[in-house]
GROMACS .gro file of C-alpha atoms in nm:
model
  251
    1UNK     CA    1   0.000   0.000   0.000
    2UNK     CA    2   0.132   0.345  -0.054
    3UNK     CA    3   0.196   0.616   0.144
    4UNK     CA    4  -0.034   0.840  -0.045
    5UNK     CA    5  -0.353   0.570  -0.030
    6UNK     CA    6  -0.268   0.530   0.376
    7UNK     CA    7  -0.283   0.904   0.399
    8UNK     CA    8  -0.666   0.913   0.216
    9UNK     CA    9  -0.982   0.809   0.298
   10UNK     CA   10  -1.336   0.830   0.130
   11UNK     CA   11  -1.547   1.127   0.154
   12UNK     CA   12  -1.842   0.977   0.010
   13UNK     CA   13  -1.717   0.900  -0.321
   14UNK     CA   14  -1.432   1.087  -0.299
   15UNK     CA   15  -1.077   1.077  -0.155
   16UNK     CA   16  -0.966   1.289   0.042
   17UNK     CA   17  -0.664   1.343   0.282
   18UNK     CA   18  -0.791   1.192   0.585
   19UNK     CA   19  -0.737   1.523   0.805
   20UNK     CA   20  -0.972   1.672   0.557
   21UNK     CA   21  -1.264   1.452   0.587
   22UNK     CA   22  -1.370   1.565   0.925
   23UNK     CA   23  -1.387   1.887   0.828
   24UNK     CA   24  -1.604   1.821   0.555
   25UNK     CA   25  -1.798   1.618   0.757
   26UNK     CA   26  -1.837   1.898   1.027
   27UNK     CA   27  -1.905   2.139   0.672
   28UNK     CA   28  -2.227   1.893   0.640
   29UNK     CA   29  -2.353   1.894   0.966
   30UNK     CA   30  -2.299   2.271   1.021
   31UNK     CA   31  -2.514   2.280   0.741
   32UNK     CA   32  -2.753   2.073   0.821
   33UNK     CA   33  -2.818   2.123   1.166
   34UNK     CA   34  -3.116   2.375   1.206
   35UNK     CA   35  -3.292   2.137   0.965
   36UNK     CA   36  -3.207   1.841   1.067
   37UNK     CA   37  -3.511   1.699   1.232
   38UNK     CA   38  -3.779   1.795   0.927
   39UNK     CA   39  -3.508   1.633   0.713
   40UNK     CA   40  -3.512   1.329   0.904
   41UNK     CA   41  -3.911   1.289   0.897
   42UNK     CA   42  -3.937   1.393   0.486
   43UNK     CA   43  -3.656   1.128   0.407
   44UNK     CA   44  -3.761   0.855   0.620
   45UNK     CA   45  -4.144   0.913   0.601
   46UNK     CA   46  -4.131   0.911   0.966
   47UNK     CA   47  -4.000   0.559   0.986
   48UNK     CA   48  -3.682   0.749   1.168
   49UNK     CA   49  -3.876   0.717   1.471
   50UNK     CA   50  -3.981   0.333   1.501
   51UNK     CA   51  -3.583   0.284   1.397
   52UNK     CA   52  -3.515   0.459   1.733
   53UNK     CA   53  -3.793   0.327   1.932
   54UNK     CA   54  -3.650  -0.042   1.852
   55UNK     CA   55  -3.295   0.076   1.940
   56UNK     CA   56  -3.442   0.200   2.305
   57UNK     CA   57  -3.629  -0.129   2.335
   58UNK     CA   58  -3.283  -0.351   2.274
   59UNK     CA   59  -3.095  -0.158   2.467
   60UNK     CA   60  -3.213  -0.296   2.822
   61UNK     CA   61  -3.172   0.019   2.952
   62UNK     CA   62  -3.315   0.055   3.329
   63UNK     CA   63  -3.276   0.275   3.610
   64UNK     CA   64  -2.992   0.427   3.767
   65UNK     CA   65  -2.794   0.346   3.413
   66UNK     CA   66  -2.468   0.528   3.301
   67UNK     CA   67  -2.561   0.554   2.892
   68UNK     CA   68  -2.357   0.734   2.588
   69UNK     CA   69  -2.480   0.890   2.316
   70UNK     CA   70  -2.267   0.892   2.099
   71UNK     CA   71  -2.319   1.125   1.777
   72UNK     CA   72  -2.642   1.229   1.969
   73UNK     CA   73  -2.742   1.510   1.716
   74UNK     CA   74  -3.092   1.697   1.861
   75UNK     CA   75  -3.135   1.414   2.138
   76UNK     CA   76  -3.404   1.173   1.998
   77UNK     CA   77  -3.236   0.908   2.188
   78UNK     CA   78  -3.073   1.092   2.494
   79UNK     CA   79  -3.454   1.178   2.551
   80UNK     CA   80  -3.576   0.875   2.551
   81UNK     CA   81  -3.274   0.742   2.769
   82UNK     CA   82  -3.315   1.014   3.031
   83UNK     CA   83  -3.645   0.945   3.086
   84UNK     CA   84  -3.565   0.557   3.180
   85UNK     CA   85  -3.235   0.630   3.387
   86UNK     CA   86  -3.451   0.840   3.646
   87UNK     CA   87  -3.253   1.088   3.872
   88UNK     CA   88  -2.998   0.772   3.983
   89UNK     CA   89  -2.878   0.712   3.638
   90UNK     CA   90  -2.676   0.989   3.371
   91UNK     CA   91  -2.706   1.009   3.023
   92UNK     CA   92  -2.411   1.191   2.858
   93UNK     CA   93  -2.524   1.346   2.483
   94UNK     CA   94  -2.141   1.357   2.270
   95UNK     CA   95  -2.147   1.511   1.898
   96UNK     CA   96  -1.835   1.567   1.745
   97UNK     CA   97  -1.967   1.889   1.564
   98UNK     CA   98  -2.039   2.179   1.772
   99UNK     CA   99  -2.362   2.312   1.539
  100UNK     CA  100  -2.542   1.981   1.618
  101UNK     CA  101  -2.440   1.949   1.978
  102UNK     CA  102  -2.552   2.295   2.050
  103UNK     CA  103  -2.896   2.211   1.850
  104UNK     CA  104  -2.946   1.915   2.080
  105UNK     CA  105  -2.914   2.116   2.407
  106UNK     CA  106  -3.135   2.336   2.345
  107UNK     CA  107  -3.394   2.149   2.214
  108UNK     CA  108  -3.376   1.904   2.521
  109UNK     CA  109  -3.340   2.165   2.821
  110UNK     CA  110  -3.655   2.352   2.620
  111UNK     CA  111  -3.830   2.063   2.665
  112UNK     CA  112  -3.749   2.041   3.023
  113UNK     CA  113  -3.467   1.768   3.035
  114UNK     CA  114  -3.102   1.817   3.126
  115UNK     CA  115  -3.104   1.746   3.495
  116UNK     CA  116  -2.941   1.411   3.423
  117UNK     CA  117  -2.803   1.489   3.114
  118UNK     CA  118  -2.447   1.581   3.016
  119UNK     CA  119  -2.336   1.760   2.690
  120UNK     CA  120  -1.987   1.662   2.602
  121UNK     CA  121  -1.820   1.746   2.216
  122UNK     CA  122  -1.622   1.405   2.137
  123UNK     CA  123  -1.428   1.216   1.886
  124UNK     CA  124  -1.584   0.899   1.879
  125UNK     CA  125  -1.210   0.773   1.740
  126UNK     CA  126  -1.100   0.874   2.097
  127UNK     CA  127  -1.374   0.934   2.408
  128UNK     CA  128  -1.256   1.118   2.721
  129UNK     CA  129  -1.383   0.861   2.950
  130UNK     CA  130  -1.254   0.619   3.138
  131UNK     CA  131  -1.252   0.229   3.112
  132UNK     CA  132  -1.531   0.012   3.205
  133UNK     CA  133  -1.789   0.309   3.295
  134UNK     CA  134  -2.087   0.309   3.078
  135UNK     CA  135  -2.376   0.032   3.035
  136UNK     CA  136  -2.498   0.111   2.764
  137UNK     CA  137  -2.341   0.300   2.449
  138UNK     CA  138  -2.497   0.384   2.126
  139UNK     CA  139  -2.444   0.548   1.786
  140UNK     CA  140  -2.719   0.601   1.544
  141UNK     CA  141  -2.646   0.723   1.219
  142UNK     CA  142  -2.322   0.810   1.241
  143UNK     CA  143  -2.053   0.552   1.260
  144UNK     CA  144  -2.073   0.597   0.862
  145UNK     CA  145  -1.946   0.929   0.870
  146UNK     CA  146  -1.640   0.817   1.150
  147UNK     CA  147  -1.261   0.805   0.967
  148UNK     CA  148  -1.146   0.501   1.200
  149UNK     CA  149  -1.444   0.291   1.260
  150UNK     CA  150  -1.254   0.000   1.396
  151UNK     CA  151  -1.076   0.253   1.679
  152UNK     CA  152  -1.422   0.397   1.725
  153UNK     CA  153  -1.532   0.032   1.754
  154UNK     CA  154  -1.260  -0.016   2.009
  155UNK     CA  155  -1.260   0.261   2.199
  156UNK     CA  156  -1.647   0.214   2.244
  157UNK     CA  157  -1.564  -0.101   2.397
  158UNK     CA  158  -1.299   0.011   2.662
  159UNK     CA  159  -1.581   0.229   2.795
  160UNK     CA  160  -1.822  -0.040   2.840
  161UNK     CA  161  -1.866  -0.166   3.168
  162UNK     CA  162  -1.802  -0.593   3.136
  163UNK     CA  163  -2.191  -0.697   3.018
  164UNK     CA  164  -2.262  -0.358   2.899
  165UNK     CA  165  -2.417  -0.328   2.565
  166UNK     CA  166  -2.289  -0.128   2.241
  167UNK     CA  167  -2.589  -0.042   1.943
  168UNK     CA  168  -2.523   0.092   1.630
  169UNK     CA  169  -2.804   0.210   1.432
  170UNK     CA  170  -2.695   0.282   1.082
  171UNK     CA  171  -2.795   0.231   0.750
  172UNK     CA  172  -2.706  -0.049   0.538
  173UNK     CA  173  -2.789  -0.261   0.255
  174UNK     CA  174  -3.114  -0.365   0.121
  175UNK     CA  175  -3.193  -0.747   0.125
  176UNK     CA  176  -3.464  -0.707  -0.156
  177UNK     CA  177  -3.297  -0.651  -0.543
  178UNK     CA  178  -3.640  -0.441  -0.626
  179UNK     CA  179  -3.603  -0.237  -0.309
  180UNK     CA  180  -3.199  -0.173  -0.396
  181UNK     CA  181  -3.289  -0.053  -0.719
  182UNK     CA  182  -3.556   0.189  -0.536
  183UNK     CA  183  -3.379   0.261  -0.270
  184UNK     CA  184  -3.102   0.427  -0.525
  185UNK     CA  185  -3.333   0.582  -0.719
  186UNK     CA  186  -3.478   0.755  -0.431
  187UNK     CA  187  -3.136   0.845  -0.261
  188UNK     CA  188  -2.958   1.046  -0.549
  189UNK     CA  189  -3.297   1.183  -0.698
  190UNK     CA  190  -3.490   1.242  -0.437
  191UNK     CA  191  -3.292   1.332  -0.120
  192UNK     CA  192  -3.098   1.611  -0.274
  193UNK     CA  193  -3.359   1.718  -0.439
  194UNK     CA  194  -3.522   1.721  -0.084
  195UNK     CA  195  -3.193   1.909   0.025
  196UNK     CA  196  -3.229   2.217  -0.201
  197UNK     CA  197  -3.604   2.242  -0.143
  198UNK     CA  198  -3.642   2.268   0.211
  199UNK     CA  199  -3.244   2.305   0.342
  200UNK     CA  200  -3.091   2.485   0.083
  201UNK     CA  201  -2.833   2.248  -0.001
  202UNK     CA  202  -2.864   1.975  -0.222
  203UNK     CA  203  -2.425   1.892  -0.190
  204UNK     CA  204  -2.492   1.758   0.179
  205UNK     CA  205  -2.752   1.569   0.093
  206UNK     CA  206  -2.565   1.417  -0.195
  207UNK     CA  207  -2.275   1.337   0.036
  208UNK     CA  208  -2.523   1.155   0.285
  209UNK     CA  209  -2.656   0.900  -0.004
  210UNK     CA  210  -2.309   0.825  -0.107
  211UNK     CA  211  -2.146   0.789   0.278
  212UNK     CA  212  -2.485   0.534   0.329
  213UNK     CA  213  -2.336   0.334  -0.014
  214UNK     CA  214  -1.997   0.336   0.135
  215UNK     CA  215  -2.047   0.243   0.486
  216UNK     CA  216  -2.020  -0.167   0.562
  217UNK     CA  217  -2.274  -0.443   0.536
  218UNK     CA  218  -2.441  -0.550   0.785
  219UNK     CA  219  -2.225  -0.896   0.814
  220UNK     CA  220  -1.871  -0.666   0.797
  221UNK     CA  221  -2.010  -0.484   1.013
  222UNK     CA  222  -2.080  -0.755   1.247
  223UNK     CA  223  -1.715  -0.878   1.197
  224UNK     CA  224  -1.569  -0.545   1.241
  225UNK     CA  225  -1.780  -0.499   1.600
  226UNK     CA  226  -1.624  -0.880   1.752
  227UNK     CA  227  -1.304  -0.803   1.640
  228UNK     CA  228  -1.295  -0.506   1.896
  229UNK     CA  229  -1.336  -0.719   2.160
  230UNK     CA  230  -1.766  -0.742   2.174
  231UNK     CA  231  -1.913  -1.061   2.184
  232UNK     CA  232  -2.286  -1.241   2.125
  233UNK     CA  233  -2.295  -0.964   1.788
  234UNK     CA  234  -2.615  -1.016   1.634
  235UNK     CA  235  -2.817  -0.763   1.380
  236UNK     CA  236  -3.137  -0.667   1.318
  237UNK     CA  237  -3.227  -0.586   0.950
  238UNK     CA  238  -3.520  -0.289   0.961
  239UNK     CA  239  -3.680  -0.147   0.632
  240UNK     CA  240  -3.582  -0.470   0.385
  241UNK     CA  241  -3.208  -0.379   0.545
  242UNK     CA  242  -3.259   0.000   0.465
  243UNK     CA  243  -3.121   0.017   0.809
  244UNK     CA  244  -2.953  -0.269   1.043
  245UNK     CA  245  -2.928  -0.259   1.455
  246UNK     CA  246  -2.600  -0.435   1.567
  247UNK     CA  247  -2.600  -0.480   1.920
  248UNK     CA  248  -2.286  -0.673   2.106
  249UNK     CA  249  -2.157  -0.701   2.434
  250UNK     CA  250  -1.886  -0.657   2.662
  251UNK     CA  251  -1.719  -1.008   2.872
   0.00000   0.00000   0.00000
């Protein structure tokens, strides 16, 4: 391998130095922030939310539970999770990019939450937290967009307490040829098309669709998550595989 291909990585389709990509990626989501929510609900129909409400079912979490956030955006989850932790428990809320971190705080603590929620701005590729601390971590939607997903995937796992539980949430690849074929049609027609209409910018949108096409299966995916050091990895395909919930745990 060369020096030059070690040094890049993919931007969607693109290469890029790999000190460039995250700020593109923080480009995007500075972008999209203030419309990020309608954006989720015109894309996914809605069907954003029943995603979520599976991930907070599998998750186990309880009372008095330390959880992460990870790449929390406006707090669909954290929400959820603070409401189920109760006044024993913490839920921490970490975005990498400022824009979405600061739309996620104030949507929550206008809606009355934040008493046992923290807002922390985090690499995923390297969390400032100790070992063995959290039950329960999760990422939805945006272990795509990570450089280093297999230090992300790592470093996830040193933060687990032993029998915690790590769930990614991400989008993946359709099991259904007829819904692949839709499913491409819709995400480089429709979604930036979607982009420009109600966000003003059709380029971010663009760059989503093509970081979904580049992201791993489910089953690398699944490889990728035991060989940081989780065990009993199992999926769960949602939407004809539109999206996939990978779930391990920590011996």
């Amino acid at each position: 391998m060369t020096q030059e291909k070690q040094n890049t990585t993919h931007f969607g389709y693109q290469q890029v130095p790999v000190d460039e990509k995250v700020k593109r990626v923080a480009g995007v989501f500075d972008s999209v922030a203030s419309k990020y929510d309608l954006m989720n609900d015109l894309m996914s129909m809605g069907v954003h939310r029943l995603w979520k409400k599976f991930t907070i079912e599998l998750s186990g979490v309880r009372k008095g539970h330390q959880v992460l956030d990870i790449a929390g955006g406006t707090g669909d989850l954290t929400m959820q999770f603070s409401r189920l932790v109760g006044e024993e428990g913490q839920v921490i809320l970490a975005d990498i990019n400022a824009s979405m971190l600061k739309v996620g705080r104030d949507r929550l603590l206008d809606r009355g939450y934040g008493g046992n929620i923290r807002f922390v701005q985090a690499n995923a590729e390297c969390l400032p937290f100790p070992d063995n601390h959290f039950d329960v971590v999760t990422i939805a939607f945006g272990l795509r967009n990570v450089t280093d997903k297999d230090k992300a995937l790592r470093d996830m796992t040193r933060i687990l307490k032993p029998g915690g539980r790590l769930l990614v949430l991400e989008f993946s690849k359709p099991t259904n040829p007829l819904m692949t074929k839709a499913y491409d049609l819709y995400s480089f027609t429709a979604l930036p098309l979607m982009g420009k209409l109600f966000a003003g910018d059709s380029d971010s949108y663009r760059y989503l669709a093509e970081s979904i096409r580049m992201h791993p299966d489910q089953d690398t995916l699944k490889g990728m998550m035991e060989a940081a050091g989780l065990s009993e990895v199992e999926y769960h395909n949602m939407t004809s595989g539109v999206v996939a919930l990978h779930r391990g745990i920590k011996l």
